[in-house]
Short mmCIF file of C-alpha atoms in Angstrom, two decimals:
data_model
loop_
_atom_site.label_atom_id
_atom_site.label_comp_id
_atom_site.label_asym_id
_atom_site.label_seq_id
_atom_site.Cartn_x
_atom_site.Cartn_y
_atom_site.Cartn_z
CA MET A 159 -55.64 5.89 -6.58
CA ALA A 160 -52.99 3.25 -6.33
CA THR A 161 -50.72 3.16 -3.35
CA THR A 162 -47.29 4.64 -3.80
CA SER A 163 -45.69 3.35 -0.63
CA LEU A 164 -42.09 2.40 -1.32
CA LEU A 165 -42.22 -0.82 0.64
CA ASP A 166 -45.81 -1.79 -0.14
CA THR A 167 -45.82 -5.48 -0.91
CA SER A 168 -48.95 -5.37 -3.06
CA SER A 169 -48.24 -6.59 -6.56
CA ALA A 170 -50.58 -3.91 -7.89
CA SER A 171 -48.60 -1.13 -6.26
CA THR A 172 -46.94 1.43 -8.42
CA SER A 173 -43.95 1.56 -6.05
CA VAL A 174 -40.76 1.94 -8.02
CA LEU A 175 -39.38 -0.93 -5.97
CA ASN A 176 -41.96 -3.44 -7.16
CA ARG A 177 -41.16 -6.26 -9.53
CA SER A 178 -43.58 -4.87 -12.12
CA ARG A 179 -41.51 -1.68 -12.29
CA THR A 180 -38.24 -3.55 -12.81
CA VAL A 181 -39.11 -5.53 -15.93
CA ALA A 182 -36.43 -4.71 -18.48
CA GLY A 183 -37.36 -2.96 -21.66
CA PRO A 184 -35.96 -3.75 -25.09
CA GLY A 185 -32.29 -3.00 -25.37
CA TYR A 186 -31.46 -3.59 -21.73
CA ASN A 187 -28.02 -5.18 -21.59
CA ARG A 188 -28.06 -8.26 -19.36
CA TRP A 189 -24.39 -7.68 -18.49
CA LEU A 190 -25.59 -4.87 -16.21
CA VAL A 191 -27.15 -7.45 -13.90
CA PRO A 192 -23.94 -9.08 -12.58
CA PRO A 193 -22.45 -5.73 -11.40
CA ALA A 194 -25.78 -4.94 -9.73
CA ALA A 195 -25.58 -8.28 -7.94
CA LEU A 196 -21.91 -7.72 -7.11
CA ALA A 197 -22.71 -4.38 -5.47
CA ILE A 198 -24.89 -6.26 -2.99
CA HIS A 199 -22.56 -9.18 -2.40
CA LEU A 200 -19.38 -7.08 -2.14
CA ALA A 201 -21.10 -5.08 0.61
CA ILE A 202 -22.56 -7.91 2.68
CA GLY A 203 -19.37 -9.96 2.24
CA GLN A 204 -17.88 -7.52 4.76
CA ALA A 205 -19.28 -9.89 7.41
CA TYR A 206 -16.34 -12.24 6.81
CA ALA A 207 -14.02 -9.42 7.90
CA PHE A 208 -15.77 -8.80 11.22
CA SER A 209 -12.79 -10.28 13.07
CA VAL A 210 -10.88 -7.07 12.23
CA PHE A 211 -12.96 -5.45 15.01
CA ASN A 212 -12.18 -8.13 17.61
CA LYS A 213 -9.19 -6.48 19.27
CA PRO A 214 -10.50 -2.88 19.12
CA LEU A 215 -13.88 -3.99 20.49
CA GLY A 216 -12.11 -5.92 23.23
CA SER A 217 -10.24 -2.85 24.47
CA LEU A 218 -12.81 -0.06 24.33
CA ILE A 219 -12.40 0.67 28.05
CA SER A 220 -8.70 0.03 28.59
CA GLY A 221 -7.67 1.59 25.27
CA ASP A 222 -4.85 -0.95 24.98
CA PRO A 223 -5.57 -4.09 22.90
CA ASN A 224 -2.79 -5.97 24.71
CA HIS A 225 -4.04 -5.13 28.20
CA PRO A 226 -7.86 -5.24 28.29
CA ALA A 227 -9.65 -3.97 31.39
CA PRO A 228 -11.79 -6.39 33.46
CA ALA A 229 -14.94 -4.68 32.13
CA ASP A 230 -13.82 -5.03 28.51
CA TRP A 231 -15.63 -7.55 26.31
CA THR A 232 -13.88 -10.90 25.86
CA ALA A 233 -13.03 -12.43 22.48
CA GLY A 234 -15.74 -15.05 23.06
CA GLN A 235 -18.38 -12.42 23.73
CA ILE A 236 -17.41 -10.45 20.63
CA GLY A 237 -17.28 -13.62 18.52
CA TRP A 238 -20.98 -14.19 19.15
CA THR A 239 -21.78 -11.10 17.08
CA PHE A 240 -20.56 -12.83 13.92
CA SER A 241 -22.16 -16.14 14.88
CA ILE A 242 -25.56 -14.48 15.38
CA ALA A 243 -25.21 -12.74 12.02
CA ILE A 244 -24.45 -16.02 10.21
CA VAL A 245 -27.31 -17.86 11.90
CA LEU A 246 -29.66 -15.01 10.97
CA LEU A 247 -28.30 -15.13 7.42
CA GLY A 248 -29.50 -18.70 6.99
CA LEU A 249 -32.79 -18.18 8.82
CA SER A 250 -33.76 -14.99 7.01
CA ALA A 251 -32.78 -16.45 3.63
CA ALA A 252 -35.11 -19.36 4.37
CA VAL A 253 -37.95 -17.21 5.75
CA PHE A 254 -37.86 -14.38 3.21
CA GLY A 255 -37.14 -16.46 0.09
CA LYS A 256 -40.76 -16.71 -1.04
CA TRP A 257 -41.38 -13.04 -0.26
CA LEU A 258 -38.40 -12.20 -2.47
CA GLU A 259 -39.81 -14.25 -5.33
CA ARG A 260 -43.08 -12.33 -5.02
CA VAL A 261 -41.83 -8.76 -4.65
CA GLY A 262 -38.78 -9.02 -6.88
CA PRO A 263 -35.09 -8.32 -6.44
CA ARG A 264 -35.21 -4.51 -6.20
CA LYS A 265 -37.38 -4.38 -3.11
CA ALA A 266 -35.41 -7.23 -1.54
CA MET A 267 -32.12 -5.44 -2.24
CA MET A 268 -33.50 -2.26 -0.71
CA ALA A 269 -34.58 -4.18 2.40
CA ALA A 270 -31.15 -5.81 2.57
CA SER A 271 -29.36 -2.46 2.29
CA LEU A 272 -31.52 -0.92 5.02
CA CYS A 273 -30.98 -3.88 7.34
CA PHE A 274 -27.26 -4.21 6.69
CA GLY A 275 -26.52 -0.48 6.84
CA GLY A 276 -28.96 -0.03 9.72
CA GLY A 277 -27.35 -2.92 11.58
CA PHE A 278 -24.04 -1.05 11.53
CA LEU A 279 -25.74 2.11 12.82
CA ILE A 280 -27.49 0.30 15.69
CA GLY A 281 -24.24 -1.54 16.39
CA SER A 282 -22.40 1.78 16.62
CA LEU A 283 -24.82 2.84 19.34
CA GLY A 284 -24.07 -0.43 21.12
CA VAL A 285 -20.34 0.30 20.90
CA HIS A 286 -20.84 3.90 22.05
CA LEU A 287 -22.94 2.81 25.07
CA HIS A 288 -20.77 -0.29 25.60
CA SER A 289 -23.89 -2.44 25.36
CA LEU A 290 -23.15 -5.92 24.09
CA ALA A 291 -26.87 -6.65 23.71
CA LEU A 292 -27.27 -3.69 21.38
CA LEU A 293 -24.24 -4.78 19.35
CA TYR A 294 -25.70 -8.28 19.02
CA PHE A 295 -29.09 -6.84 18.05
CA GLY A 296 -27.66 -4.33 15.58
CA TYR A 297 -24.86 -6.04 13.68
CA GLY A 298 -25.88 -9.61 14.53
CA PHE A 299 -29.67 -9.65 14.31
CA VAL A 300 -30.66 -6.75 12.04
CA GLY A 301 -27.47 -6.91 10.00
CA GLY A 302 -27.80 -10.70 9.77
CA ILE A 303 -31.25 -10.35 8.24
CA GLY A 304 -29.70 -7.97 5.70
CA LEU A 305 -27.08 -10.63 4.94
CA GLY A 306 -29.69 -13.32 4.30
CA ILE A 307 -31.98 -11.24 2.11
CA GLY A 308 -29.03 -9.66 0.30
CA TYR A 309 -27.34 -13.01 -0.36
CA ILE A 310 -30.32 -14.53 -2.16
CA SER A 311 -31.74 -11.33 -3.68
CA PRO A 312 -29.95 -11.44 -7.06
CA VAL A 313 -29.63 -15.21 -7.48
CA SER A 314 -32.88 -16.16 -9.21
CA THR A 315 -32.74 -12.99 -11.33
CA LEU A 316 -29.26 -13.91 -12.54
CA ILE A 317 -30.37 -17.43 -13.39
CA LYS A 318 -33.27 -16.03 -15.43
CA TRP A 319 -30.99 -13.62 -17.32
CA PHE A 320 -28.31 -16.23 -17.96
CA PRO A 321 -30.03 -19.57 -18.63
CA ASP A 322 -27.11 -20.34 -20.94
CA ARG A 323 -24.43 -19.56 -18.29
CA LYS A 324 -26.05 -20.10 -14.91
CA GLY A 325 -22.79 -21.08 -13.22
CA VAL A 326 -20.86 -18.10 -14.61
CA ALA A 327 -23.57 -15.65 -13.58
CA THR A 328 -24.15 -16.88 -10.04
CA GLY A 329 -20.41 -17.46 -9.63
CA MET A 330 -19.76 -13.80 -10.40
CA ALA A 331 -22.23 -12.62 -7.77
CA ILE A 332 -21.28 -15.07 -5.05
CA MET A 333 -17.62 -14.31 -5.78
CA GLY A 334 -18.52 -10.84 -4.49
CA PHE A 335 -19.36 -12.28 -1.09
CA GLY A 336 -15.84 -13.72 -0.94
CA GLY A 337 -14.37 -10.43 -2.11
CA GLY A 338 -16.34 -8.34 0.38
CA ALA A 339 -14.00 -9.23 3.21
CA MET A 340 -11.01 -8.08 1.17
CA ILE A 341 -12.55 -4.63 0.89
CA GLY A 342 -14.16 -4.56 4.33
CA SER A 343 -11.03 -5.43 6.27
CA PRO A 344 -8.62 -2.71 4.99
CA LEU A 345 -11.50 -0.21 4.86
CA ALA A 346 -12.27 -0.82 8.55
CA VAL A 347 -8.60 -0.52 9.50
CA ALA A 348 -8.24 2.76 7.57
CA LEU A 349 -11.41 4.20 9.12
CA MET A 350 -10.47 3.14 12.67
CA ASN A 351 -7.08 4.81 12.23
CA HIS A 352 -8.80 7.94 10.94
CA PHE A 353 -11.27 8.12 13.86
CA GLN A 354 -8.77 6.96 16.51
CA GLY A 355 -8.74 10.28 18.35
CA SER A 356 -12.48 10.91 18.37
CA ALA A 357 -13.78 7.73 20.04
CA PRO A 358 -12.37 4.68 21.86
CA GLN A 359 -10.39 2.78 19.21
CA GLY A 360 -12.36 4.73 16.58
CA VAL A 361 -14.86 1.86 16.39
CA ALA A 362 -18.23 3.64 16.83
CA PRO A 363 -17.64 6.28 14.13
CA THR A 364 -16.19 3.57 11.88
CA PHE A 365 -19.43 1.61 12.25
CA ILE A 366 -21.44 4.74 11.34
CA ALA A 367 -19.24 5.45 8.32
CA MET A 368 -19.36 1.85 7.11
CA GLY A 369 -23.14 1.71 7.60
CA ILE A 370 -23.58 4.76 5.40
CA ILE A 371 -20.97 3.71 2.82
CA TYR A 372 -22.49 0.24 2.40
CA LEU A 373 -26.06 1.58 2.34
CA LEU A 374 -25.12 3.92 -0.52
CA PHE A 375 -22.98 1.36 -2.35
CA MET A 376 -25.84 -1.14 -2.31
CA GLN A 377 -28.16 1.44 -3.87
CA PHE A 378 -26.28 0.89 -7.13
CA GLY A 379 -27.55 -2.68 -7.14
CA VAL A 380 -31.06 -1.61 -6.10
CA TRP A 381 -31.50 0.80 -9.00
CA THR A 382 -29.58 -1.11 -11.67
CA ILE A 383 -31.24 -4.51 -11.27
CA ARG A 384 -33.90 -5.52 -13.78
CA VAL A 385 -35.86 -8.73 -14.28
CA PRO A 386 -36.35 -10.11 -17.78
CA ALA A 387 -39.79 -9.98 -19.41
CA ASP A 388 -41.91 -13.14 -19.60
CA ASN A 389 -40.51 -15.69 -22.01
CA TRP A 390 -37.37 -13.63 -22.62
CA ALA A 391 -34.39 -15.66 -23.75
CA PRO A 392 -30.92 -14.69 -24.92
CA GLU A 393 -30.62 -14.28 -28.65
CA GLY A 394 -30.06 -17.62 -30.34
CA TYR A 395 -30.41 -19.50 -27.05
CA VAL A 396 -31.23 -23.17 -27.40
CA PRO A 397 -31.60 -25.07 -24.13
CA SER A 398 -28.69 -27.48 -23.78
CA THR A 399 -29.40 -31.16 -24.00
CA GLU A 400 -26.09 -32.06 -22.37
CA HIS A 401 -26.31 -33.38 -18.81
CA SER A 402 -30.03 -33.24 -19.47
CA ALA A 403 -30.93 -36.07 -17.09
CA LEU A 404 -30.49 -33.68 -14.16
CA ILE A 405 -31.79 -30.56 -15.87
CA THR A 406 -35.53 -30.43 -15.39
CA THR A 407 -38.04 -28.99 -17.79
CA GLY A 408 -40.59 -28.68 -14.98
CA ASN A 409 -40.90 -26.26 -12.10
CA VAL A 410 -41.01 -27.17 -8.43
CA SER A 411 -42.25 -24.76 -5.73
CA ALA A 412 -40.20 -24.05 -2.63
CA ASP A 413 -42.76 -25.82 -0.45
CA ASN A 414 -42.62 -28.94 -2.62
CA ALA A 415 -38.85 -28.82 -3.03
CA ILE A 416 -38.27 -29.49 0.66
CA LYS A 417 -40.39 -32.63 0.35
CA THR A 418 -37.97 -34.12 -2.18
CA PRO A 419 -34.94 -36.26 -1.28
CA GLN A 420 -32.92 -34.17 -3.77
CA PHE A 421 -33.25 -31.05 -1.63
CA TRP A 422 -32.00 -32.83 1.47
CA LEU A 423 -29.18 -34.52 -0.41
CA LEU A 424 -28.06 -31.08 -1.58
CA TRP A 425 -28.48 -29.83 1.99
CA VAL A 426 -26.01 -32.52 3.10
CA VAL A 427 -23.73 -31.65 0.18
CA LEU A 428 -23.60 -27.98 1.22
CA LEU A 429 -23.35 -28.82 4.93
CA THR A 430 -20.35 -31.12 4.50
CA ASN A 431 -18.58 -28.86 2.02
CA VAL A 432 -18.97 -25.79 4.23
CA THR A 433 -18.21 -27.57 7.51
CA ALA A 434 -14.93 -28.87 6.12
CA GLY A 435 -13.98 -25.51 4.59
CA ILE A 436 -14.87 -23.46 7.65
CA GLY A 437 -12.75 -25.84 9.69
CA VAL A 438 -9.68 -24.76 7.72
CA LEU A 439 -10.58 -21.07 7.44
CA GLU A 440 -11.42 -20.77 11.10
CA THR A 441 -8.12 -22.23 12.25
CA ALA A 442 -5.84 -21.11 9.41
CA SER A 443 -3.67 -18.70 11.36
CA PRO A 444 -2.83 -20.89 14.40
CA LEU A 445 -2.72 -23.94 12.13
CA ILE A 446 0.15 -22.72 9.98
CA GLN A 447 2.02 -21.08 12.87
CA GLU A 448 1.92 -24.22 15.00
CA THR A 449 2.66 -26.63 12.14
CA PHE A 450 5.62 -24.61 10.87
CA SER A 451 6.86 -23.10 14.14
CA ASP A 452 10.47 -22.37 15.06
CA LYS A 453 10.43 -25.61 17.05
CA PHE A 454 10.12 -27.66 13.86
CA MET A 455 11.59 -25.32 11.24
CA GLY A 456 14.58 -24.06 13.23
CA THR A 457 15.05 -20.82 15.12
CA GLY A 458 13.98 -17.77 13.12
CA ARG A 459 12.63 -19.91 10.26
CA GLY A 460 9.13 -20.55 11.55
CA VAL A 461 5.98 -18.91 10.21
CA THR A 462 5.39 -15.59 12.00
CA ALA A 463 2.03 -14.01 12.89
CA ALA A 464 2.42 -11.59 9.95
CA ALA A 465 3.14 -14.45 7.55
CA ALA A 466 0.15 -16.34 8.96
CA ALA A 467 -2.02 -13.28 8.23
CA GLY A 468 -0.68 -13.48 4.67
CA PHE A 469 -1.74 -17.14 4.56
CA VAL A 470 -5.25 -16.18 5.68
CA GLY A 471 -5.32 -13.48 2.98
CA LEU A 472 -4.21 -15.98 0.36
CA LEU A 473 -6.99 -18.37 1.38
CA SER A 474 -9.53 -15.52 1.04
CA LEU A 475 -8.22 -14.82 -2.44
CA PHE A 476 -8.61 -18.45 -3.51
CA ASN A 477 -12.02 -18.59 -1.86
CA LEU A 478 -13.00 -15.72 -4.18
CA LEU A 479 -11.35 -17.14 -7.30
CA GLY A 480 -12.79 -20.60 -6.67
CA ARG A 481 -16.32 -19.21 -6.56
CA PHE A 482 -16.01 -17.92 -10.10
CA PHE A 483 -13.73 -20.59 -11.57
CA TRP A 484 -15.46 -23.72 -10.30
CA SER A 485 -18.98 -22.40 -10.77
CA SER A 486 -18.16 -21.44 -14.36
CA ALA A 487 -16.55 -24.83 -14.93
CA SER A 488 -19.75 -26.49 -13.71
CA ASP A 489 -21.55 -25.07 -16.76
CA LYS A 490 -19.38 -27.38 -18.86
CA LEU A 491 -18.90 -30.26 -16.44
CA GLY A 492 -22.44 -30.48 -15.08
CA ARG A 493 -23.18 -29.75 -11.40
CA LYS A 494 -23.06 -33.32 -10.18
CA VAL A 495 -19.64 -33.92 -11.69
CA ALA A 496 -18.40 -30.58 -10.36
CA TYR A 497 -19.37 -31.48 -6.78
CA ALA A 498 -17.92 -34.96 -7.24
CA ILE A 499 -14.61 -33.23 -8.06
CA TYR A 500 -14.85 -30.91 -5.03
CA PHE A 501 -15.43 -33.90 -2.78
CA GLY A 502 -13.25 -36.52 -4.48
CA LEU A 503 -10.24 -34.25 -4.89
CA GLY A 504 -11.03 -32.70 -1.51
CA ILE A 505 -10.82 -36.05 0.29
CA LEU A 506 -7.35 -36.67 -1.19
CA LEU A 507 -6.10 -33.18 -0.39
CA TYR A 508 -7.48 -33.07 3.17
CA ALA A 509 -5.87 -36.45 3.83
CA LEU A 510 -2.59 -35.20 2.34
CA ILE A 511 -2.33 -32.04 4.48
CA PRO A 512 -1.13 -33.73 7.72
CA THR A 513 1.63 -35.56 5.79
CA LEU A 514 2.82 -32.32 4.21
CA GLY A 515 2.83 -30.76 7.67
CA HIS A 516 4.86 -33.62 9.17
CA ASN A 517 7.38 -33.32 6.32
CA LEU A 518 7.51 -29.50 6.73
CA GLN A 519 6.74 -28.90 3.03
CA LEU A 520 5.49 -25.35 3.49
CA THR A 521 5.02 -24.34 -0.16
CA LEU A 522 3.14 -27.49 -1.10
CA TYR A 523 1.09 -27.17 2.10
CA VAL A 524 0.03 -23.64 1.14
CA VAL A 525 -0.79 -24.68 -2.44
CA VAL A 526 -2.94 -27.61 -1.28
CA ALA A 527 -4.78 -25.43 1.26
CA CYS A 528 -5.48 -22.87 -1.46
CA VAL A 529 -6.94 -25.53 -3.78
CA ILE A 530 -9.08 -26.87 -0.90
CA ILE A 531 -10.47 -23.40 -0.17
CA SER A 532 -11.09 -22.70 -3.85
CA MET A 533 -13.36 -25.76 -3.92
CA TYR A 534 -15.06 -24.62 -0.70
CA GLY A 535 -15.94 -21.38 -2.50
CA GLY A 536 -16.91 -23.35 -5.61
CA GLY A 537 -19.34 -25.39 -3.55
CA PHE A 538 -21.14 -22.23 -2.43
CA ALA A 539 -21.29 -20.72 -5.90
CA THR A 540 -22.43 -23.86 -7.75
CA ALA A 541 -25.40 -24.47 -5.43
CA PRO A 542 -27.92 -22.06 -7.05
CA ALA A 543 -27.28 -23.46 -10.53
CA TYR A 544 -27.62 -27.03 -9.21
CA LEU A 545 -30.96 -26.07 -7.62
CA SER A 546 -32.12 -24.44 -10.84
CA ASP A 547 -31.18 -27.57 -12.81
CA LEU A 548 -33.13 -29.80 -10.44
CA PHE A 549 -36.14 -27.66 -9.51
CA GLY A 550 -36.46 -25.17 -12.39
CA LYS A 551 -36.40 -21.38 -12.25
CA TYR A 552 -39.85 -20.92 -10.68
CA GLN A 553 -38.89 -20.35 -7.04
CA VAL A 554 -35.18 -21.07 -7.15
CA GLY A 555 -34.37 -18.04 -4.96
CA ALA A 556 -36.67 -19.28 -2.21
CA ILE A 557 -35.33 -22.83 -2.48
CA HIS A 558 -31.79 -21.47 -2.30
CA GLY A 559 -32.75 -19.50 0.80
CA ARG A 560 -33.92 -22.69 2.50
CA LEU A 561 -30.76 -24.51 1.48
CA LEU A 562 -28.67 -21.87 3.21
CA THR A 563 -29.80 -23.18 6.61
CA ALA A 564 -27.09 -25.79 5.93
CA TRP A 565 -24.59 -22.93 6.00
CA SER A 566 -25.85 -21.73 9.39
CA THR A 567 -25.57 -25.28 10.73
CA ALA A 568 -22.06 -25.65 9.32
CA GLY A 569 -21.09 -22.31 10.85
CA VAL A 570 -21.67 -23.84 14.27
CA LEU A 571 -20.61 -27.42 13.49
CA GLY A 572 -17.29 -26.67 11.73
CA PRO A 573 -15.60 -24.65 14.48
CA LEU A 574 -17.02 -27.04 17.12
CA ILE A 575 -15.46 -30.09 15.47
CA VAL A 576 -12.13 -28.34 14.93
CA HIS A 577 -11.84 -26.96 18.46
CA ASN A 578 -12.84 -30.24 20.15
CA LEU A 579 -10.50 -32.41 18.08
CA HIS A 580 -7.61 -29.99 18.42
CA GLU A 581 -8.07 -29.57 22.17
CA SER A 582 -8.27 -33.33 22.61
CA ALA A 583 -5.01 -33.76 20.64
CA VAL A 584 -3.27 -31.07 22.69
CA GLU A 585 -4.41 -32.75 25.91
CA LYS A 586 -2.70 -35.91 24.66
CA GLY A 587 0.51 -33.91 24.32
CA LEU A 588 0.50 -33.72 20.52
CA THR A 589 2.01 -30.62 18.90
CA GLY A 590 2.56 -29.16 15.42
CA ALA A 591 0.99 -31.02 12.49
CA ALA A 592 0.10 -33.96 14.75
CA ALA A 593 -2.24 -31.76 16.78
CA TYR A 594 -4.34 -31.11 13.66
CA GLN A 595 -4.07 -34.55 12.08
CA ASN A 596 -7.46 -35.80 13.31
CA VAL A 597 -9.12 -32.56 12.24
CA PHE A 598 -8.14 -33.13 8.62
CA TYR A 599 -8.92 -36.85 8.61
CA THR A 600 -12.35 -36.10 10.09
CA MET A 601 -13.00 -33.44 7.47
CA ALA A 602 -11.98 -35.92 4.74
CA GLY A 603 -14.55 -38.34 6.22
CA LEU A 604 -17.19 -35.60 6.12
CA LEU A 605 -16.40 -34.96 2.48
CA ALA A 606 -16.90 -38.68 1.78
CA VAL A 607 -20.43 -38.30 3.18
CA GLY A 608 -20.92 -35.28 0.90
CA LEU A 609 -19.66 -37.25 -2.11
CA LEU A 610 -22.11 -40.03 -1.38
CA ALA A 611 -24.98 -37.54 -1.10
CA ASP A 612 -24.00 -35.96 -4.42
CA LEU A 613 -23.79 -39.33 -6.15
CA LEU A 614 -27.28 -40.21 -4.89
CA VAL A 615 -28.87 -37.18 -6.58
CA ARG A 616 -31.36 -38.25 -9.25
CA PRO A 617 -33.84 -36.20 -11.30
CA VAL A 618 -36.81 -34.90 -9.30
CA ALA A 619 -39.99 -36.98 -9.69
CA GLU A 620 -42.61 -35.34 -11.90
CA ARG A 621 -45.26 -35.54 -9.15
CA PHE A 622 -43.52 -32.60 -7.47
CA TYR A 623 -43.81 -30.39 -10.57
CA GLU A 624 -46.26 -27.49 -10.63
CA LYS A 625 -49.34 -28.35 -12.64
CA GLY A 626 -50.09 -26.08 -15.57
CA PRO A 627 -48.24 -22.92 -16.59
CA VAL A 628 -46.44 -20.89 -13.93
CA THR A 629 -45.52 -17.24 -14.02
CA ILE A 630 -41.83 -17.32 -13.25
CA GLU A 631 -41.56 -13.62 -12.52
CA ALA A 632 -44.49 -13.51 -10.13
CA GLY A 633 -43.55 -16.78 -8.52
CA SER A 634 -47.20 -17.83 -8.59
CA HIS A 635 -49.72 -19.54 -10.80
CA MET B 273 -57.43 5.54 -12.19
CA THR B 274 -53.85 4.66 -12.80
CA GLN B 275 -53.26 1.75 -15.11
CA GLN B 276 -51.15 -0.89 -13.37
CA PRO B 277 -48.38 -2.53 -15.32
CA ASN B 278 -48.52 -6.31 -15.07
CA SER B 279 -45.57 -8.43 -14.13
CA SER B 280 -44.38 -8.89 -17.66
CA THR B 281 -44.88 -5.36 -18.96
CA PRO B 282 -41.46 -3.92 -19.69
CA VAL B 283 -40.76 -0.52 -18.18
CA SER B 284 -39.23 1.94 -20.57
CA ASP B 285 -35.50 1.56 -20.39
CA GLU B 286 -33.00 3.49 -22.36
CA PRO B 287 -31.05 0.87 -24.30
CA ALA B 288 -27.82 0.29 -22.39
CA THR B 289 -24.77 1.34 -24.29
CA GLY B 290 -21.44 -0.41 -24.01
CA GLY B 291 -20.25 2.61 -22.04
CA SER B 292 -22.81 2.19 -19.27
CA VAL B 293 -21.93 -1.49 -18.95
CA VAL B 294 -18.23 -0.59 -18.66
CA LEU B 295 -19.03 2.08 -16.05
CA ALA B 296 -21.13 -0.37 -14.06
CA TRP B 297 -18.31 -2.90 -14.02
CA LEU B 298 -15.80 -0.21 -13.02
CA PHE B 299 -18.06 0.81 -10.13
CA VAL B 300 -17.78 -2.64 -8.57
CA GLY B 301 -14.47 -3.67 -10.11
CA ILE B 302 -12.34 -0.85 -8.71
CA PRO B 303 -13.11 -1.54 -5.02
CA LEU B 304 -12.77 -5.26 -5.65
CA LEU B 305 -9.36 -4.86 -7.28
CA TRP B 306 -8.28 -2.56 -4.45
CA GLY B 307 -9.29 -5.22 -1.93
CA VAL B 308 -7.56 -7.98 -3.88
CA SER B 309 -4.35 -5.93 -4.18
CA GLN B 310 -4.35 -5.24 -0.41
CA THR B 311 -4.78 -8.94 0.28
CA PHE B 312 -2.07 -9.88 -2.18
CA ILE B 313 0.40 -7.47 -0.59
CA LYS B 314 -0.37 -8.97 2.83
CA ALA B 315 0.03 -12.48 1.43
CA LEU B 316 3.54 -11.71 0.19
CA ALA B 317 4.69 -11.78 3.83
CA LEU B 318 4.21 -15.54 3.74
CA PHE B 319 6.95 -15.96 1.17
CA LYS B 320 9.51 -13.56 2.66
#
């Protein structure tokens, strides 16, 4: 009798989670796949809103966010939770990519939901016991693995369902990751207010509630996702011959992909795009308050903390919109041209920001920052389609997982560059826009490196192609 | 012995109606729109 274990990885298993049980029958509407993917990405995108817990977590003992007790966790200690989660995102995406290709999206989504929801539950125990190690292990380590598996779980499936609109499809899903913070932040605030009386700052029960809510919400994706049957193609679909030089007809395995210069050029492309973007996102609130403070704008006319929070919200919104808009546009423009725009236009806009700050042109400053962040989001969302163009559909999810190590690297590099350059400027006595001038010029330089890497991308040599027919769905010969 | 479906054997799916597609999009669209509206309201403070 065949095994019926839910998480059995055997391809012969009858588990309802296995790839073989998720092949779509006739009549399945492919437009059900993007909402399934969105259910995963909207949930795990909550990670970007982790900072909403910073103050409550930093005052669990004192009970007063403005007057923490000596035994309370510091902002730096709490910040590591998010950093661990992002590093684990990249690592687990790289490690579990090939497993995902083998077992299919449903099992991967289930694993992601268990890790992400479970991470919250373990984290709640850490908060309850005031154990930082348990918080790091729960939300950071276990939850981070959920982030990585969840992030890549729908990508290759979407590309297979939408060969005619790869950018639109992956853009819709990855847009969800940007939107997750917009849901996660007000949800956390509402829950903490609700549980305020029952636990210190209401954090531990909020973690439990969010763990359960996200676990259930992600189940929609788990049970809705389907993979297309072998050789399925949309009705009337004819592979495009436009931009064909960079759209391969072959298939490259994940192990071979990392031996190609194209993979590492794209790694640099993602690294530079994300490093520059994180630099702005990370510092957005102090940046706008210091650049447009009362000192420069006149008493009572400077940007307040509340207005700065609005600026951060606006950037999140454009991060989300950019993921869909730019990725969809790349279907028409071609991926290489799309990235050339992100970098070329990005260099100009990053270099322009300090001048706008010096001249106190607030509205234009906000508009330019929003365009910059939209292209940061676009860079994330266009990556899977670019990989599919270059390496084929065979193991694109696994290749994407390995590419995401660039994100983990950027997550450390971006804030490091910004903090060092800003601190050095402040030590020299610079204030306002001048204190951030070198940050933006450095980021423009980084984007120039990214542009160069993008321009160097050429079609993958045929010697890296898989020999003979490959089974796309099984990810094996 | 149970016959194993191979990787390309379609499982029996009820053909998806337009209604189920709309419901699926509402399931993810409503929380997303709620989040976007909350963010937009917060962002208005920047222009006051």
